[in-house]
Amino acid sequence: MITVIELGCANTASVLFALERLGVEAHLSSDAAEIAAAKKVVLPGVGAAGFAMNRIHELGLFDVIRSLDVPLLGVCLGQQLLFEGSDEGDVQCLGLIPGRVTRMEASNNFVVPHMGWNQLAVTRDDPLTASVNDGDYAYFVHSFVCPVNECTLATATYGEPFAAMVRKGQVWGCQFHPERSSATGAKILENFVKL
Amino acid sequence: MLARRIIPCLDVKDGKVVKGVQFVGHEVLGDAVDMALRYRDEGADELVLYDITASSEGRTVDYNWVRDIARALDIPFCVAGGIRSADQAVKCLNSGADKVSINSPALERPDLINELAEMAGSQCVVVGIDSREMDGDYYVHQYSGDPDKIRQAGRRTLDWVVEARDRGAGEIVLNCMNQDGVRKGYDLKQLRLVRDLLDIPLVASGGAGAPEHFVEVFDQADVSGALAASVFHKKIIHIPELKRDLRQAGIAVRL
């Protein structure tokens, strides 16, 4: 059973459906006690970091998420929330992964949001990247980026390289949407299910 | 490298993909979920699903099929048609759509773009624009789905794209009406003019008739994606072959 955190931002349905397609039981929750007792947790998120962090505090989930000792996967904004802070709304995030999320600078050459299918470069062996190959495409939609550091599992490049996948201990993240990344995304979600 | 996107557009009515003149004689092409999956298998990068009767029936969003598609599909999709409020848009997104596209309602009330961007984030907000060349300039048209209601919106296209971006649109789909349905190629000149004004993604629509039209539009107009409907539905262009042609022409595509 996987618990998908419901913050009230849009698009939690597609994560749930992707897990369903893998035959995994999953449910939505914003209940602190339920999430604290979960076996595995996904933190999805679309929208703004400030809004999402406010919801995390309002729901009493800040300490709950920070003290989980089961596998946690942040998806898209969910990955950004794992970092120490974000320039989006100048907000303090969960602090589970070192570094600060910064804005992508838009230009005529590099339009923002970074939207579409981009290639992964795997930088470290990990159960989550098993059977994921360099050059595999994943679907990205974002305007802020996570820094490349010792926690990076895979990078993608749009102007500059950024962290496409991260891990520290029991905490993983994907900047792209595995639930919308076809076979590659399904493989990554399956790897998470098998952890 | 970020791949250029190939985007089939499906007109949906009651969960079926249809073609034909909007208010008369729909021909049912197939079930929306089946067709969405077929295009996914062929290598479509994204789909646009256009609810062709939502607007004209004046109903609130009842996209039961959005959920069905979200449940089955593992590539992104955008829902268009009849979205007039931020609440309706959020319902689409909560049902599993990745983006919503607004066209005439954004012209009626431009604040709708700001409201959607604030609630859901710019990345979910696509502004569709129907544009026609007249007397050497480009003008926005409204209600283009209905031959009895279509009219000029009283705005220059080059002004409206910038305003839509400033209000929080995350992507523009520019449908060039002079080209629409004639399959003579995308309106490269107009798309290039709009592209040069923007630092958000631009998707070309209207005019695709052959694989070389896609090569041209990526090469010359530098758009992020190219949308087409009938050439895919009528199997005039087959997506796997199109993508091979594009790659051969040196354009980054996902194979």
CSV table of C-alpha atoms in Angstrom, one decimal:
chain,number,residue,atom,x,y,z
A,1,MET,CA,0.0,0.0,0.0
A,2,ILE,CA,1.4,3.4,-1.0
A,3,THR,CA,0.2,6.6,0.5
A,4,VAL,CA,0.0,9.6,-1.8
A,5,ILE,CA,0.0,12.9,0.1
A,6,GLU,CA,-2.9,15.1,-0.9
A,7,LEU,CA,-2.0,18.7,-0.5
A,8,GLY,CA,-5.0,20.1,-2.5
A,9,CYS,CA,-2.8,21.1,-5.4
A,10,ALA,CA,-4.0,19.6,-8.7
A,11,ASN,CA,-2.9,16.4,-10.4
A,12,THR,CA,-2.7,13.8,-7.6
A,13,ALA,CA,-5.1,11.7,-9.6
A,14,SER,CA,-2.5,10.9,-12.3
A,15,VAL,CA,0.0,9.6,-9.8
A,16,LEU,CA,-2.7,7.4,-8.3
A,17,PHE,CA,-3.7,6.1,-11.7
A,18,ALA,CA,-0.1,5.3,-12.6
A,19,LEU,CA,0.3,3.2,-9.5
A,20,GLU,CA,-3.0,1.5,-10.3
A,21,ARG,CA,-1.7,0.6,-13.7
A,22,LEU,CA,1.2,-1.2,-12.0
A,23,GLY,CA,-1.4,-3.1,-10.0
A,24,VAL,CA,-0.3,-1.4,-6.7
A,25,GLU,CA,-2.8,-0.4,-4.1
A,26,ALA,CA,-2.5,3.3,-3.4
A,27,HIS,CA,-4.6,5.9,-1.7
A,28,LEU,CA,-4.7,9.6,-1.1
A,29,SER,CA,-4.3,11.1,2.4
A,30,SER,CA,-3.7,14.4,4.1
A,31,ASP,CA,-4.0,12.9,7.5
A,32,ALA,CA,-0.9,13.3,9.7
A,33,ALA,CA,-1.4,10.0,11.7
A,34,GLU,CA,-2.1,8.0,8.5
A,35,ILE,CA,0.9,9.4,6.7
A,36,ALA,CA,3.2,8.8,9.8
A,37,ALA,CA,2.1,5.1,9.8
A,38,ALA,CA,2.4,4.7,6.0
A,39,LYS,CA,4.6,1.9,4.5
A,40,LYS,CA,5.7,4.1,1.5
A,41,VAL,CA,4.9,7.6,0.6
A,42,VAL,CA,4.7,9.7,-2.6
A,43,LEU,CA,4.7,13.5,-2.4
A,44,PRO,CA,3.4,14.7,-5.7
A,45,GLY,CA,2.8,18.4,-6.4
A,46,VAL,CA,1.9,20.8,-9.1
A,47,GLY,CA,1.7,24.5,-8.4
A,48,ALA,CA,3.7,26.8,-6.4
A,49,ALA,CA,6.3,25.9,-3.7
A,50,GLY,CA,4.9,28.6,-1.3
A,51,PHE,CA,1.3,27.3,-1.6
A,52,ALA,CA,2.4,23.7,-1.1
A,53,MET,CA,4.6,24.4,2.0
A,54,ASN,CA,1.7,26.4,3.5
A,55,ARG,CA,-0.5,23.4,3.0
A,56,ILE,CA,2.1,21.1,4.6
A,57,HIS,CA,2.2,23.3,7.7
A,58,GLU,CA,-1.5,23.8,7.9
A,59,LEU,CA,-2.1,20.0,7.7
A,60,GLY,CA,0.6,19.5,10.4
A,61,LEU,CA,2.7,17.4,8.0
A,62,PHE,CA,6.0,19.3,8.2
A,63,ASP,CA,7.5,17.2,11.1
A,64,VAL,CA,5.6,14.0,9.9
A,65,ILE,CA,7.3,14.1,6.5
A,66,ARG,CA,10.7,15.0,7.9
A,67,SER,CA,10.7,12.1,10.3
A,68,LEU,CA,9.4,9.4,8.0
A,69,ASP,CA,11.6,6.3,8.0
A,70,VAL,CA,10.0,4.6,5.0
A,71,PRO,CA,10.7,5.3,1.4
A,72,LEU,CA,9.5,8.7,0.3
A,73,LEU,CA,9.3,9.8,-3.4
A,74,GLY,CA,8.8,13.5,-4.3
A,75,VAL,CA,7.5,14.1,-7.8
A,76,CYS,CA,8.0,17.3,-9.7
A,77,LEU,CA,7.3,20.1,-7.2
A,78,GLY,CA,7.4,17.3,-4.7
A,79,GLN,CA,11.2,16.8,-5.4
A,80,GLN,CA,11.7,20.6,-5.1
A,81,LEU,CA,10.0,20.6,-1.7
A,82,LEU,CA,12.6,18.0,-0.4
A,83,PHE,CA,15.4,20.7,-0.7
A,84,GLU,CA,16.3,23.3,1.9
A,85,GLY,CA,14.5,26.2,0.3
A,86,SER,CA,13.2,27.6,-2.9
A,87,ASP,CA,13.5,30.9,-4.6
A,88,GLU,CA,9.8,30.4,-5.7
A,89,GLY,CA,8.1,32.6,-3.0
A,90,ASP,CA,11.5,32.6,-1.1
A,91,VAL,CA,10.2,29.7,1.0
A,92,GLN,CA,11.8,27.3,3.4
A,93,CYS,CA,11.2,23.7,2.3
A,94,LEU,CA,11.5,20.3,4.0
A,95,GLY,CA,15.3,20.3,4.2
A,96,LEU,CA,15.7,16.6,3.5
A,97,ILE,CA,18.1,17.2,0.6
A,98,PRO,CA,20.8,19.8,0.7
A,99,GLY,CA,20.7,22.8,-1.7
A,100,ARG,CA,18.4,25.5,-2.8
A,101,VAL,CA,15.9,25.5,-5.7
A,102,THR,CA,16.4,28.3,-8.2
A,103,ARG,CA,14.5,29.9,-11.0
A,104,MET,CA,15.2,28.9,-14.6
A,105,GLU,CA,16.1,32.1,-16.5
A,106,ALA,CA,13.8,32.4,-19.5
A,107,SER,CA,15.2,33.6,-22.8
A,108,ASN,CA,14.2,33.4,-26.4
A,109,ASN,CA,16.5,30.4,-26.8
A,110,PHE,CA,15.4,28.7,-23.6
A,111,VAL,CA,11.8,29.2,-23.2
A,112,VAL,CA,10.3,28.6,-19.7
A,113,PRO,CA,8.6,26.5,-18.5
A,114,HIS,CA,10.9,23.7,-19.5
A,115,MET,CA,8.1,21.6,-21.0
A,116,GLY,CA,8.4,18.4,-22.8
A,117,TRP,CA,10.5,15.2,-23.2
A,118,ASN,CA,14.1,15.5,-22.2
A,119,GLN,CA,16.9,13.0,-21.8
A,120,LEU,CA,18.2,11.6,-18.6
A,121,ALA,CA,21.9,11.1,-17.8
A,122,VAL,CA,22.2,8.6,-14.9
A,123,THR,CA,25.0,9.7,-12.6
A,124,ARG,CA,24.9,7.1,-9.9
A,125,ASP,CA,23.7,3.5,-9.6
A,126,ASP,CA,20.6,3.2,-7.5
A,127,PRO,CA,17.6,0.8,-7.1
A,128,LEU,CA,15.4,3.6,-8.5
A,129,THR,CA,17.4,4.0,-11.7
A,130,ALA,CA,17.7,0.2,-12.3
A,131,SER,CA,17.1,-0.4,-16.1
A,132,VAL,CA,17.0,3.3,-16.8
A,133,ASN,CA,19.5,4.1,-19.5
A,134,ASP,CA,21.4,7.3,-20.4
A,135,GLY,CA,19.3,9.0,-23.1
A,136,ASP,CA,15.9,7.7,-22.0
A,137,TYR,CA,13.3,10.4,-22.3
A,138,ALA,CA,11.1,11.6,-19.4
A,139,TYR,CA,8.4,14.3,-19.4
A,140,PHE,CA,9.3,17.5,-17.6
A,141,VAL,CA,7.2,20.6,-16.8
A,142,HIS,CA,8.8,23.1,-14.5
A,143,SER,CA,10.2,26.6,-14.1
A,144,PHE,CA,12.4,26.1,-11.1
A,145,VAL,CA,15.4,23.7,-10.9
A,146,CYS,CA,17.2,21.7,-8.3
A,147,PRO,CA,21.0,21.9,-8.0
A,148,VAL,CA,23.3,19.1,-9.0
A,149,ASN,CA,25.2,17.8,-5.9
A,150,GLU,CA,26.2,14.6,-4.1
A,151,CYS,CA,22.5,13.6,-3.8
A,152,THR,CA,21.9,13.6,-7.6
A,153,LEU,CA,21.0,10.3,-9.2
A,154,ALA,CA,20.4,11.6,-12.7
A,155,THR,CA,20.7,14.9,-14.5
A,156,ALA,CA,18.9,16.5,-17.5
A,157,THR,CA,20.2,19.5,-19.4
A,158,TYR,CA,18.3,22.5,-20.5
A,159,GLY,CA,20.8,25.3,-20.9
A,160,GLU,CA,22.5,24.0,-17.8
A,161,PRO,CA,22.4,20.6,-16.2
A,162,PHE,CA,20.0,20.2,-13.2
A,163,ALA,CA,19.0,17.4,-10.9
A,164,ALA,CA,16.4,15.2,-12.6
A,165,MET,CA,16.5,12.5,-9.9
A,166,VAL,CA,17.8,12.7,-6.3
A,167,ARG,CA,18.3,10.5,-3.3
A,168,LYS,CA,19.4,10.8,0.2
A,169,GLY,CA,18.8,7.8,2.5
A,170,GLN,CA,15.2,6.8,2.3
A,171,VAL,CA,14.3,10.0,0.4
A,172,TRP,CA,14.0,10.0,-3.4
A,173,GLY,CA,12.9,12.6,-5.9
A,174,CYS,CA,12.0,12.9,-9.6
A,175,GLN,CA,11.8,16.4,-11.2
A,176,PHE,CA,9.9,14.9,-14.2
A,177,HIS,CA,6.5,13.2,-14.1
A,178,PRO,CA,7.1,9.4,-14.0
A,179,GLU,CA,3.3,9.0,-14.3
A,180,ARG,CA,3.5,10.8,-17.7
A,181,SER,CA,6.8,9.4,-18.9
A,182,SER,CA,5.6,6.3,-20.6
A,183,ALA,CA,7.6,3.2,-20.2
A,184,THR,CA,10.6,4.9,-18.6
A,185,GLY,CA,8.3,6.5,-16.0
A,186,ALA,CA,6.6,3.2,-15.3
A,187,LYS,CA,9.9,1.5,-14.8
A,188,ILE,CA,10.9,4.1,-12.2
A,189,LEU,CA,7.6,3.8,-10.3
A,190,GLU,CA,7.9,0.1,-10.4
A,191,ASN,CA,11.5,0.4,-9.0
A,192,PHE,CA,10.0,2.5,-6.2
A,193,VAL,CA,7.3,0.0,-5.5
A,194,LYS,CA,9.9,-2.8,-5.2
A,195,LEU,CA,12.1,-0.9,-2.7
B,1,MET,CA,18.3,17.5,-25.3
B,2,LEU,CA,14.7,18.7,-25.1
B,3,ALA,CA,12.7,17.0,-27.9
B,4,ARG,CA,10.3,18.8,-30.2
B,5,ARG,CA,6.8,17.6,-29.6
B,6,ILE,CA,4.3,16.0,-32.0
B,7,ILE,CA,0.8,16.6,-30.8
B,8,PRO,CA,-2.3,15.0,-32.3
B,9,CYS,CA,-5.5,16.8,-31.5
B,10,LEU,CA,-8.7,14.8,-30.9
B,11,ASP,CA,-12.2,16.2,-31.1
B,12,VAL,CA,-14.2,14.5,-28.5
B,13,LYS,CA,-18.0,14.2,-28.1
B,14,ASP,CA,-19.5,12.0,-25.4
B,15,GLY,CA,-16.3,10.1,-25.0
B,16,LYS,CA,-15.9,9.4,-28.7
B,17,VAL,CA,-13.5,10.9,-31.1
B,18,VAL,CA,-15.4,12.5,-34.0
B,19,LYS,CA,-14.7,14.4,-37.1
B,20,GLY,CA,-16.9,16.5,-39.3
B,21,VAL,CA,-18.4,20.0,-39.3
B,22,GLN,CA,-19.0,20.9,-35.7
B,23,PHE,CA,-22.7,21.2,-35.7
B,24,VAL,CA,-23.7,18.7,-38.3
B,25,GLY,CA,-23.0,15.2,-39.2
B,26,HIS,CA,-20.3,13.9,-36.8
B,27,GLU,CA,-18.6,10.8,-37.9
B,28,VAL,CA,-17.4,8.7,-35.0
B,29,LEU,CA,-13.8,7.7,-35.5
B,30,GLY,CA,-13.5,5.7,-32.3
B,31,ASP,CA,-13.5,5.6,-28.6
B,32,ALA,CA,-11.4,8.4,-27.0
B,33,VAL,CA,-9.5,6.1,-24.7
B,34,ASP,CA,-8.7,3.6,-27.5
B,35,MET,CA,-7.5,6.4,-29.8
B,36,ALA,CA,-5.5,8.1,-27.2
B,37,LEU,CA,-3.6,4.9,-26.5
B,38,ARG,CA,-3.1,4.2,-30.2
B,39,TYR,CA,-1.5,7.5,-30.6
B,40,ARG,CA,0.6,6.9,-27.5
B,41,ASP,CA,1.8,3.6,-29.0
B,42,GLU,CA,2.7,5.4,-32.2
B,43,GLY,CA,4.9,7.8,-30.4
B,44,ALA,CA,2.7,10.9,-29.9
B,45,ASP,CA,4.5,13.2,-27.3
B,46,GLU,CA,1.3,14.7,-26.0
B,47,LEU,CA,-2.4,14.8,-26.9
B,48,VAL,CA,-4.9,17.6,-27.0
B,49,LEU,CA,-8.5,16.5,-26.3
B,50,TYR,CA,-11.0,19.1,-27.4
B,51,ASP,CA,-14.6,18.8,-26.0
B,52,ILE,CA,-16.3,20.1,-29.1
B,53,THR,CA,-19.8,20.5,-27.7
B,54,ALA,CA,-19.1,21.8,-24.2
B,55,SER,CA,-19.0,25.4,-25.2
B,56,SER,CA,-22.0,25.3,-27.5
B,57,GLU,CA,-24.2,23.4,-25.1
B,58,GLY,CA,-23.3,26.0,-22.5
B,59,ARG,CA,-22.8,23.3,-19.9
B,60,THR,CA,-20.4,23.2,-17.0
B,61,VAL,CA,-17.5,20.9,-17.3
B,62,ASP,CA,-18.5,17.3,-17.3
B,63,TYR,CA,-15.4,15.6,-18.4
B,64,ASN,CA,-16.1,12.1,-17.2
B,65,TRP,CA,-13.9,10.9,-20.1
B,66,VAL,CA,-11.0,13.0,-18.8
B,67,ARG,CA,-10.7,10.7,-15.9
B,68,ASP,CA,-11.0,7.6,-18.1
B,69,ILE,CA,-8.2,8.9,-20.3
B,70,ALA,CA,-6.0,9.9,-17.3
B,71,ARG,CA,-6.5,6.4,-15.9
B,72,ALA,CA,-5.3,4.7,-19.1
B,73,LEU,CA,-2.7,7.1,-20.6
B,74,ASP,CA,0.9,7.5,-19.5
B,75,ILE,CA,1.8,10.5,-21.7
B,76,PRO,CA,0.7,14.1,-21.0
B,77,PHE,CA,-2.6,15.5,-22.3
B,78,CYS,CA,-4.3,18.8,-22.4
B,79,VAL,CA,-8.1,19.4,-22.3
B,80,ALA,CA,-9.8,22.1,-24.2
B,81,GLY,CA,-13.3,23.3,-24.7
B,82,GLY,CA,-15.8,25.1,-22.5
B,83,ILE,CA,-13.5,26.0,-19.7
B,84,ARG,CA,-14.8,29.3,-18.4
B,85,SER,CA,-13.7,29.4,-14.7
B,86,ALA,CA,-10.8,28.5,-12.6
B,87,ASP,CA,-13.0,26.0,-10.8
B,88,GLN,CA,-13.8,24.2,-14.0
B,89,ALA,CA,-10.1,24.1,-14.9
B,90,VAL,CA,-9.1,22.7,-11.5
B,91,LYS,CA,-11.8,20.0,-11.9
B,92,CYS,CA,-10.1,19.0,-15.2
B,93,LEU,CA,-6.7,18.9,-13.6
B,94,ASN,CA,-8.0,17.0,-10.6
B,95,SER,CA,-9.4,14.5,-13.0
B,96,GLY,CA,-5.9,13.9,-14.3
B,97,ALA,CA,-5.5,16.3,-17.2
B,98,ASP,CA,-2.0,17.9,-17.2
B,99,LYS,CA,-3.0,21.1,-18.8
B,100,VAL,CA,-6.1,23.0,-19.8
B,101,SER,CA,-6.4,25.2,-22.9
B,102,ILE,CA,-8.6,28.2,-23.0
B,103,ASN,CA,-9.5,30.3,-26.1
B,104,SER,CA,-12.7,32.3,-26.5
B,105,PRO,CA,-13.3,32.5,-22.7
B,106,ALA,CA,-9.9,34.1,-22.3
B,107,LEU,CA,-10.9,36.8,-24.8
B,108,GLU,CA,-14.2,37.4,-23.1
B,109,ARG,CA,-12.5,37.8,-19.7
B,110,PRO,CA,-8.7,38.0,-19.8
B,111,ASP,CA,-8.5,37.8,-16.0
B,112,LEU,CA,-9.3,34.1,-16.4
B,113,ILE,CA,-5.7,33.5,-17.4
B,114,ASN,CA,-4.4,35.2,-14.3
B,115,GLU,CA,-6.8,33.2,-12.1
B,116,LEU,CA,-5.9,29.9,-13.6
B,117,ALA,CA,-2.1,30.6,-13.4
B,118,GLU,CA,-2.5,31.6,-9.7
B,119,MET,CA,-4.5,28.5,-8.8
B,120,ALA,CA,-2.8,25.9,-10.8
B,121,GLY,CA,0.5,27.3,-11.9
B,122,SER,CA,1.4,28.7,-15.4
B,123,GLN,CA,2.6,25.3,-16.5
B,124,CYS,CA,-1.0,24.1,-16.6
B,125,VAL,CA,-2.3,27.0,-18.5
B,126,VAL,CA,-2.4,27.0,-22.3
B,127,VAL,CA,-3.9,29.8,-24.3
B,128,GLY,CA,-5.2,28.8,-27.7
B,129,ILE,CA,-5.4,31.6,-30.3
B,130,ASP,CA,-7.2,31.5,-33.6
B,131,SER,CA,-5.5,34.0,-35.8
B,132,ARG,CA,-6.1,35.2,-39.4
B,133,GLU,CA,-4.1,37.3,-41.7
B,134,MET,CA,-5.9,40.4,-42.9
B,135,ASP,CA,-4.4,43.4,-44.7
B,136,GLY,CA,-0.9,42.5,-43.8
B,137,ASP,CA,-1.5,42.1,-40.1
B,138,TYR,CA,-2.8,39.2,-37.9
B,139,TYR,CA,-6.0,39.4,-36.0
B,140,VAL,CA,-7.5,37.1,-33.3
B,141,HIS,CA,-10.8,35.4,-33.9
B,142,GLN,CA,-13.3,34.2,-31.4
B,143,TYR,CA,-15.9,31.4,-31.4
B,144,SER,CA,-14.2,29.8,-34.4
B,145,GLY,CA,-15.8,26.5,-33.6
B,146,ASP,CA,-19.2,27.8,-34.6
B,147,PRO,CA,-19.7,29.1,-38.2
B,148,ASP,CA,-22.7,31.2,-37.0
B,149,LYS,CA,-20.8,32.9,-34.2
B,150,ILE,CA,-17.3,33.3,-35.4
B,151,ARG,CA,-16.1,36.9,-35.3
B,152,GLN,CA,-13.0,39.0,-35.0
B,153,ALA,CA,-12.1,39.6,-31.4
B,154,GLY,CA,-10.8,43.1,-32.0
B,155,ARG,CA,-7.3,42.3,-31.1
B,156,ARG,CA,-4.0,42.0,-32.9
B,157,THR,CA,-2.5,38.6,-32.6
B,158,LEU,CA,0.9,40.0,-31.8
B,159,ASP,CA,-0.5,42.0,-28.9
B,160,TRP,CA,-2.7,39.2,-27.5
B,161,VAL,CA,0.2,36.7,-27.3
B,162,VAL,CA,2.3,39.1,-25.2
B,163,GLU,CA,-0.7,39.9,-23.0
B,164,ALA,CA,-1.5,36.2,-22.5
B,165,ARG,CA,2.1,35.6,-21.6
B,166,ASP,CA,2.2,38.5,-19.2
B,167,ARG,CA,-1.0,37.3,-17.5
B,168,GLY,CA,0.5,33.9,-16.8
B,169,ALA,CA,0.0,31.6,-19.8
B,170,GLY,CA,2.6,28.8,-19.7
B,171,GLU,CA,2.2,28.0,-23.4
B,172,ILE,CA,0.6,29.4,-26.5
B,173,VAL,CA,-1.0,27.3,-29.3
B,174,LEU,CA,-1.3,29.4,-32.3
B,175,ASN,CA,-3.8,28.2,-34.8
B,176,CYS,CA,-3.2,30.0,-38.2
B,177,MET,CA,-6.7,30.0,-39.7
B,178,ASN,CA,-5.6,30.9,-43.3
B,179,GLN,CA,-3.7,27.6,-43.3
B,180,ASP,CA,-6.2,25.5,-41.4
B,181,GLY,CA,-7.5,22.5,-43.3
B,182,VAL,CA,-5.7,23.2,-46.5
B,183,ARG,CA,-2.6,21.1,-45.8
B,184,LYS,CA,-0.2,23.4,-47.5
B,185,GLY,CA,2.1,23.7,-44.5
B,186,TYR,CA,2.2,25.8,-41.3
B,187,ASP,CA,2.2,29.6,-41.5
B,188,LEU,CA,5.9,29.9,-41.0
B,189,LYS,CA,6.0,33.7,-41.3
B,190,GLN,CA,3.3,34.3,-38.7
B,191,LEU,CA,4.7,31.6,-36.3
B,192,ARG,CA,8.2,33.1,-36.5
B,193,LEU,CA,6.9,36.6,-35.7
B,194,VAL,CA,5.1,35.3,-32.7
B,195,ARG,CA,8.0,33.0,-31.6
B,196,ASP,CA,10.3,36.0,-31.6
B,197,LEU,CA,8.1,37.8,-29.1
B,198,LEU,CA,7.9,34.9,-26.6
B,199,ASP,CA,10.0,33.3,-23.9
B,200,ILE,CA,7.3,30.6,-23.2
B,201,PRO,CA,6.7,27.5,-25.4
B,202,LEU,CA,4.8,28.0,-28.7
B,203,VAL,CA,2.9,25.3,-30.4
B,204,ALA,CA,2.1,25.5,-34.1
B,205,SER,CA,-1.4,24.6,-35.4
B,206,GLY,CA,-3.1,24.6,-38.8
B,207,GLY,CA,-1.8,23.5,-42.1
B,208,ALA,CA,0.1,20.3,-41.7
B,209,GLY,CA,-0.2,18.2,-44.8
B,210,ALA,CA,3.1,16.4,-45.2
B,211,PRO,CA,6.2,15.4,-43.1
B,212,GLU,CA,8.3,18.2,-44.6
B,213,HIS,CA,5.8,20.8,-43.1
B,214,PHE,CA,6.9,19.6,-39.7
B,215,VAL,CA,10.6,19.8,-40.6
B,216,GLU,CA,10.0,23.4,-41.8
B,217,VAL,CA,8.1,24.5,-38.8
B,218,PHE,CA,10.7,23.3,-36.3
B,219,ASP,CA,13.6,24.5,-38.5
B,220,GLN,CA,12.3,27.9,-39.5
B,221,ALA,CA,9.7,28.9,-36.9
B,222,ASP,CA,11.6,27.2,-34.0
B,223,VAL,CA,8.4,26.1,-32.3
B,224,SER,CA,8.4,23.7,-29.3
B,225,GLY,CA,5.6,21.5,-30.7
B,226,ALA,CA,3.5,21.0,-33.8
B,227,LEU,CA,-0.2,20.1,-33.6
B,228,ALA,CA,-2.2,18.4,-36.2
B,229,ALA,CA,-5.5,16.5,-36.5
B,230,SER,CA,-6.8,15.3,-39.8
B,231,VAL,CA,-3.5,14.2,-41.3
B,232,PHE,CA,-3.0,11.8,-38.4
B,233,HIS,CA,-6.7,10.6,-38.2
B,234,LYS,CA,-6.8,10.0,-41.9
B,235,LYS,CA,-3.4,8.3,-41.8
B,236,ILE,CA,-1.9,10.6,-44.3
B,237,ILE,CA,1.0,11.0,-41.9
B,238,HIS,CA,2.1,8.1,-39.7
B,239,ILE,CA,3.9,9.3,-36.6
B,240,PRO,CA,6.7,6.8,-36.4
B,241,GLU,CA,7.7,7.6,-40.0
B,242,LEU,CA,7.3,11.3,-39.4
B,243,LYS,CA,9.7,11.1,-36.4
B,244,ARG,CA,12.2,9.2,-38.4
B,245,ASP,CA,12.1,11.9,-41.1
B,246,LEU,CA,12.5,14.6,-38.4
B,247,ARG,CA,15.5,12.9,-36.9
B,248,GLN,CA,17.0,12.5,-40.3
B,249,ALA,CA,16.6,16.3,-40.8
B,250,GLY,CA,18.5,16.8,-37.6
B,251,ILE,CA,15.6,17.7,-35.4
B,252,ALA,CA,15.6,16.4,-31.8
B,253,VAL,CA,12.7,14.0,-31.4
B,254,ARG,CA,11.8,11.3,-29.0
B,255,LEU,CA,11.9,7.9,-30.7
